[in-house]
Amino acid sequence: MSNKFLPLVIGAAMGVAVTTAAGATTLEDVKAKGFIQCGVSQGLPGFSNLDAQGNWTGIDVDYCRAMAAAVFGDASAVKFTPLSAKERFTALQSGEVDVLSRNTTWTMSRDTQLGLNFAGVNYYDGQGFMVRKDLGVTSALELSGASVCTNTGTTTELNVADYFRANNMPYEIVAFEKADEVVGAYDAGRCDVYTTDASGLYAQRLKLTNPGDHMVLPEIISKEPLGPVVRQGDDEWFNIAKWTLNAMLNAEELGVSSENVDEMKSSDNPAVKRLLGVEGAFGEAIGLPNDWAYAIIKNVGNYEESFNANVGPDTPLGISRGVNALWNDGGFMYAPPVR
Amino acid sequence: MSVMEQDSAGAPARASLLNDPKVRGIFYQIVLVVAITALGYVIVTNTIANLERQNIASGWSFLENTAGFGTNQSLVSYSETSTYGRAIFVGFLNTLLVAAVGIFFATVIGFIIGIARLSNNWVINRLAYCYVELVRNIPLLLQIFFWYFAVLRSIPGKREKWSLFDTFHLNIGGLRLPKPIMGTGSEWVGYAFLIGIAIAIFVARWARKRQEATGQPFPAFLTGVGLIIGLPILTYFVMGMPIGLEFPNFVETGPILRQGFELNVGLNIIPEFLALTAALSIYTASFIAEIVRAGIQAVSHGQTEAAHALGLRNGPTLRLVVIPQAMRVIIPPLTSQYLNLTKNSSLAVAIAYPDLVSMGGTVLNQTGQAIEIIGIWMAVYLSLSLITSAFMNWYNQRMALVER
C-alpha cells in the first residue's frame, strides 16, 4: 500500500464514526427522494400482487398508495419492493423500505424486539387449513399423521407446530421459502395439507390446477392481525402510518368515498369537515398538508372500497367482511376519531 | 534490527532512521495494522450502538430459547421444544449430509463421464459430450426445481408406491427403507468395522513393502474388502444378531388420510433430499468430468507407450502410470468443485430441505437477530470450505511428484 492511501484509510475510519450520528427523519428522506419505498409480498392475490398489466394491486398495496397520497397528494408516488417473509424485517430495519405493508402478523416479539412499530391492523386474519376434498376430512382434528406444506419464517410455521403438539398429533412439516413453491408442492401432492392465513388459502387456491378439488377446513387456529409496520424511533412517520389507516376507516364510517369526497367537502357534519381538512389543522400536526385525508380518499378510496375491490365478495377471492367489518357493523374495525 | 546488520557488515554508512527503507517499511506496516484494527473496532461498536438505538435485540442468548417450529429431517433428536441453537445445529448437520453425499456421487459420476469422454466408442463418447454440455449450461437452481417439481409429479402419490424387492419403496413422500434398530451389543459391530479398516490399511502397506522388496504381488485389495465387510458380519453373529430391522408400514385400509406409509416407521429419505442430492451431484459431475478428461489428456501419450514397452498391460498402465500423473492435474480444480458443491447446497432453501440456511433463516425470522445468524452462516461455510481445502491440499501433497 502506498503511503498516500494511509491517511485516506484512517480518515475513512473516522468518517464512519462521525456520520453514524446523523440521519434525517423518514418523512424528510421520503420528501427528498419524491416517493415512498414500500415493502410488499412476492405475490399474494388480494393483498399485494402484480396484475396482468404489471401493476401492483391489493389492500396492502392500496395502503402504500394511500400513504403516498397523504404525503405527496399523488397515489403513484410509491415504489414497491417484493420481499420474502424472511427478508421483510431486515429490509425495513436497514431502511431499504420506508414502510412494510406485507400481510404481516402483529405479535409481541415483533413489536418489541425488532425495533419496529405496527401502525394498526388492516385485516384481521386467522390461520386455516386447506385439504383435498377426496381425503374426506372435515375437521383439522382429523389431520393426525399428515404432511403439512407451509412457508418458512412465518408465524404460520409456529402455530401449526403448537396446534399439532397441543392435540398430540404427529405430522411432517415441509417448509418452503416462497409461497409459489408451497403451492406447487401441495398441488403436486407432496403434502396432504396446506396451511397459511385463511385469506391466503382463498387467494392461493386460485393458483391450483383444479381449485374446486380443494376445501378450507372450518377451524381457525390462531389470531393473525395483519398490519403495516414502520421503524421504531421515528414518531412523526409512525403517526403518518397510523393515521393513514385511520383515515381510510373513518372515511368509511362517515360515508365518505372517492366518489363523493368532493361533495362531502361542503358537508355540515363537523367530523367530516375535520377529516377532510375543512376545519382544524390536523394535517399540520402530523407534518402533512391539511387535505391529507382528502387526498387519500380521492386517490385511493376508503377502507370499504379497497376491501371490495381486492378481496371482497365480487373478486375471485370472494371473502365477506366478517370480522373486518366496521365496529358498528359487527366487526373489529374501529378507528379513533379525528378530533 | 537494520542497525545491527549494518554494524556486522562493518559499513558505518549510517543513514537517518527516517530514511531507512526497512524502518519505514515496518512503521507503515504497524500503521496499517492499527488502522485496520481501528476500522474493525469502529464497525463493531457502531453496529452495536445502532442496534441499541433502534431497539433491536442483539447478543447470543436467543440460542437458548425454545424454537417452537418443526422440521422434516434431523439427524439428531429434535422437537419443537428444542432450542434455537439446536435447530441451527440440525440445519448444519443436514448441510453436511447433503454435501458429503453430493460430493461422493458427483465424484463417481464425474469420473465415469470423464473417462467416457475419452472413449474410442463414438456413441459413448458423444453421449458423455452431450451430458456435459447440457448439464453444465443450465443454472443449478433450475435443475433443482426440475428434479423436485418435474420428477415429483411423475412418481406415485402418497397412497401408492413403487417397490423394489418389497424392501425399497418410492412415492411422493420419499424413499422408504428398512430402518436398522440397534440393540445391546450393536456397538461392537461398529468397532469391528473400524478395526477392519485399520487392518486393511495395515495389510495394504505391508503388501506394498513386500512387493517393493521381493516383487511378489499380494491381493491386498480383495483382502481389505473381505476384512471390512467380513469382520462386522462375523461380530454381528458372534454378538447374537443385535441389529434388527424395522420395515416401513404401508396402510391400505381406514380413512384415506391414514392410508399410505405410516409416519416415523422405517427409514424415510425425504424427496427434498433426493432432489437436492441429484441436482447437486449431476450438476457438479459435469464439471468434474471435464477436469478428469483434461487431467488424463495432460499425461503425455509417451508415458503409455513407455509402459507398454516395459510389458505392462492396459489395466496396470492406467492404474500405475497414467492415473497417478493425472491426479496431480485433477486434484486442485477438483477441490474447488467440492467447495462449490458445499456452498451450492444452500440453494436447498428453495425446495424445503432444512439445511443450515433454511433453519437459520427461520430462526432469523422468529428472533430478528440478523447479524448473529448471518455471522453463523458465514463462519460455518468458511470453516467447511477451509477444512475441505486443507484436506485436499494434504491429499494433493501426497499425490505430488516425489523427486529423488
XYZ file of C-alpha atoms in Angstrom:
743
model
C 0.000 0.000 0.000
C 1.361 3.392 -0.952
C 1.677 5.823 1.894
C -0.626 8.210 0.067
C -3.555 5.946 0.917
C -2.928 5.635 4.629
C -4.432 8.990 5.582
C -7.418 8.060 3.449
C -7.976 4.818 5.345
C -7.681 6.477 8.716
C -9.843 9.337 7.548
C -12.467 6.902 6.340
C -12.457 5.138 9.695
C -13.017 8.438 11.448
C -15.671 9.396 8.907
C -17.677 6.260 9.648
C -17.626 7.100 13.333
C -18.818 10.624 12.711
C -21.538 10.038 10.141
C -23.450 7.491 12.201
C -24.989 10.068 14.481
C -26.525 11.961 11.565
C -29.667 10.861 9.680
C -32.776 12.696 8.602
C -36.285 11.650 9.566
C -38.109 9.226 7.323
C -40.537 11.950 6.185
C -37.663 14.220 5.149
C -35.992 11.333 3.309
C -39.195 10.411 1.540
C -39.895 14.012 0.539
C -36.340 14.410 -0.714
C -36.486 11.366 -2.980
C -40.049 12.069 -4.083
C -41.616 8.667 -3.450
C -42.288 6.094 -0.721
C -40.486 2.778 -0.905
C -42.988 0.162 0.208
C -42.222 -3.477 1.064
C -44.857 -5.899 -0.212
C -45.188 -9.653 -0.708
C -43.845 -11.579 -3.681
C -47.359 -12.222 -4.890
C -50.418 -12.825 -2.747
C -53.636 -12.133 -4.677
C -55.866 -9.623 -2.924
C -53.084 -8.295 -0.684
C -50.155 -7.448 -2.921
C -49.949 -8.966 -6.361
C -48.947 -7.947 -9.863
C -51.929 -7.845 -12.211
C -51.865 -8.746 -15.905
C -50.767 -5.196 -16.788
C -47.835 -5.354 -14.393
C -49.385 -3.043 -11.789
C -49.338 -3.833 -8.106
C -52.806 -4.357 -6.639
C -54.241 -5.438 -3.294
C -55.258 -3.960 0.036
C -51.652 -3.814 1.253
C -50.730 -2.003 -1.958
C -53.667 0.390 -1.528
C -52.377 1.238 1.930
C -48.994 2.262 0.479
C -50.703 4.290 -2.226
C -52.769 5.963 0.488
C -49.599 6.952 2.343
C -48.163 8.358 -0.876
C -51.376 10.299 -1.442
C -51.220 11.675 2.105
C -47.606 12.804 1.748
C -47.473 13.899 -1.897
C -51.128 14.145 -2.902
C -50.226 11.612 -5.575
C -51.047 7.912 -5.124
C -48.459 6.879 -7.710
C -45.504 8.343 -5.777
C -44.671 4.926 -4.416
C -42.269 2.176 -5.443
C -42.712 -1.425 -4.404
C -40.114 -3.902 -3.178
C -41.277 -7.525 -3.202
C -39.901 -9.237 -0.083
C -39.901 -12.810 1.178
C -41.160 -13.482 4.677
C -37.562 -13.910 5.760
C -36.241 -10.662 4.298
C -39.043 -8.346 5.277
C -37.963 -7.129 8.730
C -34.312 -6.713 7.818
C -35.338 -4.678 4.773
C -37.353 -2.349 6.983
C -34.750 -2.135 9.759
C -31.981 -1.294 7.323
C -34.020 1.443 5.659
C -34.344 -0.340 2.331
C -38.088 0.256 2.570
C -39.887 3.081 4.365
C -42.952 1.055 5.283
C -43.668 -2.658 5.272
C -47.182 -3.474 4.118
C -46.923 -7.182 3.595
C -49.680 -9.184 5.343
C -47.507 -9.200 8.459
C -48.862 -10.543 11.732
C -48.618 -8.227 14.710
C -47.022 -10.196 17.549
C -45.442 -9.072 20.782
C -41.917 -10.197 19.918
C -42.016 -8.472 16.536
C -43.345 -5.298 18.116
C -40.827 -5.210 20.941
C -37.617 -6.955 19.880
C -37.157 -5.970 16.266
C -37.092 -2.196 16.619
C -40.399 -1.947 14.759
C -43.846 -0.491 15.352
C -47.118 -1.808 13.989
C -49.276 1.042 12.759
C -52.566 -0.802 13.200
C -54.481 -3.680 11.684
C -55.752 -3.533 8.123
C -57.006 -7.126 8.040
C -57.979 -9.467 10.885
C -56.974 -12.920 9.788
C -56.522 -16.362 11.330
C -54.659 -19.451 10.257
C -56.578 -22.182 8.484
C -56.012 -25.467 6.676
C -56.740 -26.466 3.095
C -57.048 -30.131 2.068
C -58.132 -32.143 -0.949
C -61.835 -32.906 -0.844
C -61.246 -36.585 -1.651
C -59.404 -37.073 1.664
C -62.809 -36.993 3.310
C -61.518 -34.876 6.191
C -63.996 -32.494 7.761
C -62.061 -31.199 10.765
C -58.472 -30.208 11.457
C -58.510 -32.617 14.393
C -58.524 -35.499 11.903
C -55.178 -34.449 10.437
C -53.014 -36.727 12.596
C -50.072 -38.089 10.596
C -50.443 -35.584 7.765
C -47.724 -33.837 5.769
C -48.179 -30.094 6.035
C -46.827 -27.579 3.498
C -46.171 -24.013 4.622
C -43.836 -21.005 4.347
C -40.657 -20.678 6.373
C -40.146 -17.682 8.571
C -43.807 -17.090 9.326
C -45.945 -17.279 12.423
C -47.792 -19.997 10.488
C -44.925 -22.411 10.981
C -45.051 -21.865 14.747
C -48.849 -22.053 15.003
C -49.018 -25.340 13.174
C -46.327 -26.782 15.444
C -48.271 -25.597 18.504
C -51.577 -26.912 17.194
C -50.374 -30.404 16.340
C -48.399 -30.642 19.560
C -51.308 -29.450 21.709
C -53.572 -32.051 20.127
C -50.889 -34.717 20.341
C -50.933 -35.436 16.616
C -47.781 -36.440 14.713
C -47.159 -34.511 11.495
C -44.486 -33.803 8.920
C -43.691 -30.169 8.144
C -42.459 -29.194 4.675
C -41.487 -25.527 4.758
C -40.599 -23.508 1.644
C -39.084 -20.084 1.209
C -41.564 -18.789 -1.372
C -45.337 -19.102 -1.477
C -45.297 -20.211 -5.126
C -43.228 -23.278 -4.256
C -45.550 -24.145 -1.368
C -48.475 -24.083 -3.769
C -46.519 -26.109 -6.333
C -45.569 -28.804 -3.851
C -49.083 -29.002 -2.400
C -50.513 -29.192 -5.898
C -48.082 -31.994 -6.791
C -49.349 -33.992 -3.831
C -46.226 -33.710 -1.687
C -48.433 -32.602 1.206
C -51.901 -33.507 2.412
C -52.456 -30.095 3.952
C -51.622 -26.527 3.026
C -51.705 -24.105 5.900
C -51.421 -20.326 5.989
C -53.652 -17.397 6.888
C -57.229 -18.143 5.817
C -57.254 -15.207 3.384
C -54.046 -16.585 1.874
C -55.653 -20.009 1.427
C -58.502 -18.494 -0.588
C -56.011 -16.500 -2.619
C -53.587 -19.354 -3.296
C -56.373 -21.815 -4.073
C -56.880 -19.851 -7.296
C -53.402 -20.901 -8.405
C -54.078 -24.646 -8.083
C -54.713 -26.836 -11.125
C -58.264 -27.676 -10.011
C -59.310 -25.203 -7.304
C -62.649 -26.987 -6.986
C -60.973 -30.167 -5.683
C -59.798 -28.426 -2.527
C -61.576 -27.175 0.554
C -60.691 -24.971 3.525
C -61.371 -26.627 6.880
C -63.593 -24.719 9.336
C -61.020 -24.431 12.153
C -59.152 -21.171 12.595
C -56.240 -21.985 14.863
C -54.702 -18.590 15.546
C -55.177 -14.838 15.704
C -53.394 -13.128 12.825
C -53.879 -9.375 12.964
C -52.160 -8.177 9.793
C -50.962 -4.650 9.543
C -48.416 -2.170 8.195
C -45.095 -1.756 10.020
C -42.616 1.124 10.350
C -39.313 1.583 12.142
C -39.359 2.356 15.838
C -37.969 5.696 16.966
C -39.459 7.949 14.282
C -42.747 9.075 15.831
C -43.579 11.507 13.053
C -43.547 8.764 10.413
C -45.287 6.360 12.805
C -48.109 8.918 13.226
C -48.487 9.261 9.467
C -48.648 5.473 9.132
C -51.267 5.135 11.870
C -53.455 7.956 10.655
C -53.376 6.926 7.032
C -55.095 3.700 8.060
C -57.395 5.518 10.498
C -58.379 7.998 7.812
C -59.477 5.190 5.478
C -61.537 3.604 8.252
C -63.053 6.877 9.443
C -63.930 7.747 5.866
C -65.904 4.527 5.534
C -67.619 5.137 8.848
C -68.582 8.686 7.837
C -69.722 7.568 4.396
C -67.001 9.427 2.539
C -65.793 7.637 -0.578
C -63.699 8.518 -3.612
C -66.966 9.127 -5.493
C -68.485 11.681 -3.153
C -65.452 13.187 -1.448
C -65.706 16.477 -3.346
C -69.344 16.958 -2.383
C -68.581 15.875 1.175
C -66.174 18.787 1.489
C -69.206 21.020 1.874
C -70.868 18.633 4.331
C -72.339 20.026 7.524
C -71.013 17.154 9.609
C -68.123 18.536 11.705
C -66.445 15.106 11.815
C -66.329 15.028 8.013
C -65.068 18.611 7.941
C -62.242 17.755 10.324
C -61.343 14.616 8.376
C -61.209 16.416 5.045
C -59.232 19.342 6.424
C -62.030 21.904 6.005
C -61.907 22.557 9.723
C -58.928 22.415 12.045
C -55.280 21.818 11.212
C -54.930 18.113 11.812
C -52.635 17.604 8.817
C -50.097 20.101 10.138
C -49.870 18.141 13.374
C -48.506 15.110 11.514
C -46.285 17.141 9.224
C -48.578 16.949 6.193
C -50.867 19.303 4.244
C -54.312 19.748 5.809
C -56.034 17.979 2.938
C -54.012 14.795 3.558
C -57.090 12.648 4.201
C -58.924 14.207 1.271
C -56.004 13.149 -0.939
C -56.146 9.590 0.400
C -59.864 9.221 -0.178
C -59.826 10.999 -3.541
C -56.935 8.972 -4.934
C -57.327 5.589 -3.273
C -60.700 5.451 -1.560
C -61.921 4.434 1.855
C -61.335 1.065 3.509
C -64.546 -0.440 2.157
C -63.671 0.486 -1.412
C -60.222 -1.040 -1.046
C -61.606 -4.200 0.568
C -64.324 -4.727 -2.010
C -62.031 -4.079 -4.943
C -59.357 -6.506 -3.826
C -60.677 -9.282 -1.610
C -64.432 -8.701 -1.364
C -67.319 -10.913 -2.496
C -67.155 -9.681 -6.095
C -63.482 -10.599 -6.524
C -62.133 -14.083 -7.280
C -61.258 -14.397 -3.574
C -64.848 -13.794 -2.544
C -64.164 -13.028 1.130
C -67.013 -11.448 3.089
C -66.337 -8.594 5.504
C -66.883 -10.824 8.584
C -64.746 -9.587 11.468
C -63.221 -6.979 9.166
C -66.488 -5.036 9.113
C -66.665 -1.737 10.989
C -67.319 -1.866 14.729
C -70.845 -0.533 14.296
C -71.467 -3.254 11.748
C -70.442 -6.229 13.902
C -66.722 -6.254 13.071
C -63.462 -5.265 14.776
C -62.531 -2.276 12.618
C -62.504 0.748 14.879
C -60.531 3.899 14.260
C -60.018 6.654 16.838
C -61.786 9.863 15.800
C -60.117 12.808 14.090
C -60.529 15.407 16.799
C 17.458 -4.588 13.523
C 18.741 -2.879 10.433
C 21.271 -1.078 12.553
C 22.774 -4.340 13.753
C 23.077 -5.699 10.250
C 24.894 -2.642 9.113
C 27.238 -2.914 12.047
C 28.087 -6.510 11.328
C 28.727 -5.619 7.725
C 31.244 -3.163 9.022
C 29.954 -0.339 6.880
C 29.299 2.647 9.106
C 27.387 4.494 6.365
C 24.717 5.250 8.937
C 21.640 6.918 7.430
C 18.932 8.664 9.362
C 16.298 6.266 10.704
C 13.726 8.331 8.828
C 15.255 7.395 5.523
C 15.965 3.758 6.320
C 13.670 1.771 3.994
C 13.351 -1.107 6.472
C 12.330 1.102 9.366
C 9.915 2.948 7.161
C 8.518 -0.344 5.951
C 7.935 -1.604 9.490
C 6.455 1.728 10.503
C 3.893 1.671 7.702
C 3.014 -1.930 8.402
C 2.289 -1.043 12.031
C 0.217 1.950 10.978
C -1.728 -0.231 8.577
C -2.452 -2.871 11.225
C -3.544 -0.200 13.691
C -5.771 1.407 11.061
C -7.411 -1.896 10.154
C -7.941 -2.778 13.818
C -9.400 0.648 14.451
C -11.686 0.291 11.458
C -12.879 -3.111 12.686
C -13.428 -1.723 16.168
C -15.403 1.212 14.833
C -17.584 -1.062 12.689
C -18.355 -3.375 15.606
C -19.086 -0.665 18.184
C -21.004 1.317 15.602
C -23.203 -1.679 14.776
C -23.875 -2.376 18.432
C -24.719 1.271 19.071
C -27.058 1.371 16.061
C -28.838 -1.810 17.126
C -29.331 -0.394 20.589
C -30.539 2.920 19.247
C -33.128 1.145 17.076
C -34.179 -1.129 19.965
C -33.234 -4.259 18.056
C -32.366 -7.168 20.326
C -28.799 -8.448 19.997
C -26.462 -10.903 21.669
C -26.302 -14.676 21.685
C -28.751 -15.527 24.460
C -31.501 -16.244 21.898
C -29.761 -19.534 21.102
C -31.045 -20.869 24.436
C -34.700 -20.035 23.723
C -37.270 -22.561 22.585
C -37.510 -22.789 18.815
C -41.149 -23.816 18.549
C -41.005 -24.943 14.917
C -40.585 -28.411 13.466
C -38.507 -29.890 10.665
C -38.889 -32.769 8.248
C -35.359 -34.130 8.596
C -32.991 -34.183 11.534
C -30.044 -36.453 12.189
C -30.135 -35.825 15.921
C -33.162 -35.765 18.196
C -35.077 -32.547 17.654
C -38.563 -31.399 18.506
C -40.489 -28.151 18.701
C -39.340 -27.761 22.302
C -35.642 -27.795 21.370
C -33.639 -24.573 21.418
C -32.771 -22.266 18.534
C -29.166 -23.387 18.916
C -30.239 -26.983 18.439
C -32.289 -26.009 15.368
C -29.255 -24.372 13.776
C -27.170 -27.438 14.625
C -29.762 -29.688 12.939
C -29.525 -27.483 9.853
C -25.747 -27.670 9.946
C -25.791 -31.496 10.052
C -28.260 -31.570 7.167
C -25.905 -29.361 5.146
C -23.006 -31.664 5.951
C -25.049 -34.703 4.942
C -26.150 -33.353 1.583
C -22.644 -32.032 0.867
C -20.966 -35.342 1.725
C -23.409 -37.492 -0.233
C -23.371 -34.990 -3.100
C -19.563 -34.961 -3.257
C -19.483 -38.766 -3.290
C -21.935 -39.134 -6.188
C -20.538 -36.146 -8.091
C -17.075 -37.734 -7.954
C -18.287 -41.159 -9.088
C -20.459 -39.815 -11.912
C -17.815 -37.257 -12.876
C -15.047 -39.838 -13.210
C -17.249 -42.194 -15.230
C -18.366 -39.436 -17.611
C -14.856 -38.013 -17.839
C -13.415 -41.366 -18.863
C -16.361 -41.950 -21.220
C -15.494 -38.628 -22.905
C -12.175 -40.237 -23.907
C -13.727 -43.486 -25.100
C -12.967 -44.667 -28.626
C -16.570 -45.781 -28.883
C -18.303 -42.996 -30.825
C -21.702 -43.435 -29.133
C -20.362 -43.406 -25.564
C -18.104 -40.507 -26.388
C -20.943 -38.409 -27.852
C -23.340 -39.280 -25.033
C -20.808 -38.112 -22.452
C -20.204 -34.965 -24.503
C -23.928 -34.198 -24.632
C -24.268 -34.796 -20.874
C -21.510 -32.338 -20.065
C -22.679 -29.633 -22.449
C -26.334 -29.952 -21.464
C -25.938 -30.107 -17.707
C -23.266 -27.521 -17.093
C -25.018 -24.879 -19.163
C -28.298 -24.895 -17.234
C -28.437 -22.895 -13.995
C -28.352 -25.064 -10.897
C -31.484 -23.594 -9.334
C -33.498 -24.572 -12.418
C -32.100 -28.090 -12.196
C -33.101 -28.311 -8.532
C -36.625 -27.209 -9.450
C -36.619 -29.715 -12.299
C -35.678 -32.596 -10.027
C -38.071 -31.521 -7.344
C -41.178 -30.437 -9.234
C -40.919 -32.310 -12.548
C -39.801 -35.594 -11.055
C -42.065 -35.240 -8.021
C -45.124 -35.094 -10.243
C -44.193 -38.231 -12.119
C -43.765 -40.597 -9.168
C -46.719 -42.238 -7.391
C -48.803 -40.255 -4.897
C -48.966 -40.796 -1.162
C -51.481 -43.653 -1.297
C -49.488 -45.629 -3.908
C -45.892 -46.809 -4.221
C -43.227 -48.304 -6.450
C -41.476 -51.187 -4.714
C -38.220 -52.999 -5.335
C -37.714 -56.433 -3.709
C -40.552 -55.457 -1.353
C -37.916 -53.582 0.670
C -37.364 -50.267 -1.088
C -40.474 -48.196 -1.705
C -40.687 -44.916 -3.567
C -43.559 -42.458 -3.623
C -44.040 -38.725 -3.387
C -43.404 -38.876 0.370
C -39.875 -40.109 -0.210
C -37.818 -43.271 -0.447
C -38.686 -45.738 2.332
C -36.141 -48.262 3.571
C -35.985 -50.681 6.469
C -34.564 -48.904 9.489
C -31.854 -50.660 11.498
C -32.726 -50.888 15.179
C -29.582 -51.011 17.301
C -29.855 -53.485 20.163
C -27.382 -54.047 23.003
C -24.006 -55.155 21.687
C -24.545 -53.490 18.311
C -21.758 -51.014 19.061
C -19.286 -53.905 18.713
C -20.294 -54.266 15.072
C -19.288 -50.636 14.584
C -15.970 -51.218 16.320
C -15.382 -54.328 14.164
C -15.936 -52.177 11.086
C -13.324 -49.645 12.251
C -10.876 -52.426 13.180
C -11.460 -53.967 9.729
C -10.497 -50.668 8.067
C -7.388 -50.369 10.247
C -6.212 -53.919 9.458
C -6.947 -53.408 5.751
C -4.726 -50.294 5.683
C -2.006 -52.191 7.528
C -2.208 -55.129 5.093
C -2.073 -52.797 2.092
C 1.111 -51.160 3.416
C 2.703 -54.484 4.218
C 1.802 -55.816 0.746
C 3.317 -52.784 -0.968
C 6.527 -53.082 1.016
C 6.758 -56.769 0.284
C 6.182 -56.177 -3.416
C 8.832 -53.463 -3.486
C 11.269 -55.757 -1.691
C 10.578 -59.114 -3.336
C 8.430 -58.393 -6.365
C 5.781 -60.777 -5.078
C 2.268 -59.277 -5.534
C -0.354 -59.789 -2.824
C -4.144 -59.389 -3.377
C -4.323 -56.587 -0.817
C -7.464 -55.007 -2.258
C -9.570 -58.165 -2.043
C -8.212 -58.944 1.427
C -9.115 -55.424 2.548
C -12.665 -55.625 1.185
C -13.046 -59.032 2.862
C -11.843 -57.649 6.191
C -14.004 -54.529 6.111
C -17.167 -56.440 5.197
C -16.420 -59.785 6.847
C -15.322 -58.662 10.296
C -18.520 -56.723 11.144
C -20.676 -59.598 9.825
C -18.743 -62.062 11.950
C -19.121 -59.846 15.020
C -22.816 -59.441 14.259
C -23.359 -63.180 14.508
C -20.994 -63.619 17.473
C -22.914 -60.962 19.433
C -26.164 -62.786 18.738
C -27.561 -60.624 15.910
C -28.165 -57.400 17.918
C -29.325 -55.317 14.928
C -32.955 -55.664 13.926
C -34.799 -54.109 11.011
C -37.950 -52.006 11.203
C -39.851 -52.189 7.929
C -41.979 -49.299 6.637
C -45.653 -49.895 7.234
C -47.928 -49.327 4.242
C -51.526 -48.928 5.384
C -54.204 -49.703 2.809
C -57.387 -49.512 4.853
C -59.111 -46.901 7.005
C -59.535 -43.184 6.321
C -57.788 -42.001 3.159
C -55.520 -39.628 5.084
C -54.145 -42.513 7.142
C -53.507 -44.671 4.078
C -50.017 -44.824 2.683
C -46.849 -45.088 4.711
C -47.177 -44.584 8.438
C -45.242 -41.583 9.736
C -41.987 -42.302 11.575
C -41.978 -46.068 10.911
C -38.961 -47.314 8.976
C -36.364 -45.059 7.416
C -37.611 -42.312 5.118
C -35.344 -40.367 2.796
C -37.357 -37.240 2.062
C -37.849 -36.243 -1.600
C -36.298 -32.837 -0.906
C -33.034 -34.569 -0.039
C -33.241 -36.850 -3.079
C -33.921 -33.949 -5.436
C -31.198 -31.759 -3.980
C -28.593 -34.524 -3.985
C -29.484 -35.491 -7.549
C -29.283 -31.916 -8.790
C -26.046 -31.096 -6.957
C -24.226 -34.287 -7.957
C -25.331 -34.277 -11.571
C -24.507 -30.591 -11.995
C -21.090 -30.789 -10.315
C -20.304 -34.089 -12.070
C -20.385 -32.315 -15.435
C -17.566 -30.048 -14.283
C -15.645 -32.905 -12.674
C -15.925 -34.874 -15.935
C -14.134 -32.110 -17.809
C -11.475 -31.891 -15.106
C -10.877 -35.643 -15.274
C -10.708 -35.596 -19.070
C -8.247 -32.707 -19.017
C -6.189 -34.453 -16.339
C -5.878 -37.674 -18.294
C -5.128 -35.868 -21.538
C -2.425 -33.896 -19.775
C -0.386 -37.088 -19.349
C 1.694 -37.383 -22.478
C 0.983 -40.371 -24.664
C 4.676 -41.289 -24.481
C 4.077 -42.426 -20.892
C 1.538 -45.028 -22.025
C 3.815 -46.178 -24.842
C 6.755 -46.464 -22.455
C 4.663 -48.530 -20.029
C 3.541 -50.799 -22.860
C 7.165 -51.151 -23.965
C 8.013 -52.320 -20.426
C 5.402 -55.041 -20.852
C 2.613 -53.599 -18.652
C -0.906 -54.465 -19.756
C -3.603 -51.789 -20.248
C -5.045 -52.084 -16.717
C -1.805 -51.637 -14.782
C -0.697 -48.942 -17.249
C -3.775 -46.884 -16.423
C -3.594 -47.621 -12.691
C 0.142 -47.295 -12.121
C 1.318 -44.833 -14.765
C -1.449 -42.639 -16.166
C -3.788 -42.033 -13.193
C -1.104 -41.092 -10.630
C 0.189 -38.439 -13.016
C -3.285 -37.318 -13.998
C -4.298 -36.898 -10.339
C -1.711 -34.145 -9.947
C -3.566 -32.138 -12.562
C -7.016 -33.148 -11.361
C -6.894 -32.516 -7.607
C -6.567 -28.699 -7.387
C -9.565 -27.921 -9.639
C -11.455 -30.845 -8.089
C -11.096 -29.155 -4.698
C -12.805 -26.045 -5.943
C -15.655 -28.141 -7.335
C -16.133 -29.734 -3.912
C -16.202 -26.292 -2.348
C -18.729 -25.139 -4.942
C -20.961 -28.091 -4.230
C -20.905 -27.423 -0.493
C -21.764 -23.780 -0.983
C -24.381 -24.501 -3.659
C -26.177 -26.767 -1.194
C -27.561 -23.583 0.361
C -29.988 -23.429 -2.589
C -31.834 -26.116 -0.613
C -33.981 -23.381 0.871
C -35.902 -23.220 -2.414
C -37.266 -26.747 -2.056
C -37.910 -27.142 1.674
C -34.773 -29.103 2.530
C -33.960 -27.985 6.088
C -30.297 -27.067 5.619
C -28.314 -24.506 7.580
C -29.616 -21.549 5.582
C -33.206 -22.714 5.783
C -33.202 -23.463 9.519
C -31.113 -20.382 10.269
C -33.479 -18.296 8.171
C -36.435 -19.434 10.219
C -34.583 -18.631 13.430
C -33.646 -15.252 11.967
C -37.257 -14.525 11.238
C -38.507 -15.599 14.646
C -35.854 -13.693 16.592
C -34.949 -10.914 14.159
C -31.258 -11.291 15.030
C -29.972 -10.981 11.505
C -26.373 -10.062 12.287
C -25.804 -13.029 14.595
C -27.399 -15.543 12.216
C -25.571 -14.250 9.161
C -22.384 -14.368 11.226
C -23.048 -18.042 11.997
C -23.750 -18.783 8.319
C -20.560 -17.149 7.161
C -18.451 -18.759 9.872
C -19.833 -22.228 9.116
C -19.427 -22.059 5.335
C -15.985 -20.531 5.712
C -14.842 -23.279 8.097
C -16.341 -26.006 5.916
C -14.530 -24.622 2.891
C -11.252 -24.220 4.764
C -11.432 -27.777 6.145
C -12.227 -29.188 2.700
C -9.361 -27.354 1.073
C -6.968 -28.259 3.898
C -7.807 -31.929 3.374
C -7.485 -31.663 -0.396
C -4.155 -29.836 -0.081
C -2.888 -32.620 2.148
C -4.064 -35.188 -0.403
C -2.510 -33.175 -3.214
C 0.840 -33.181 -1.424
C 0.672 -36.924 -1.055
C -0.018 -37.292 -4.761
C 2.576 -34.717 -5.821
C 5.668 -35.730 -7.703
C 8.222 -37.167 -5.278
C 11.623 -36.113 -6.529
C 14.503 -38.345 -5.673
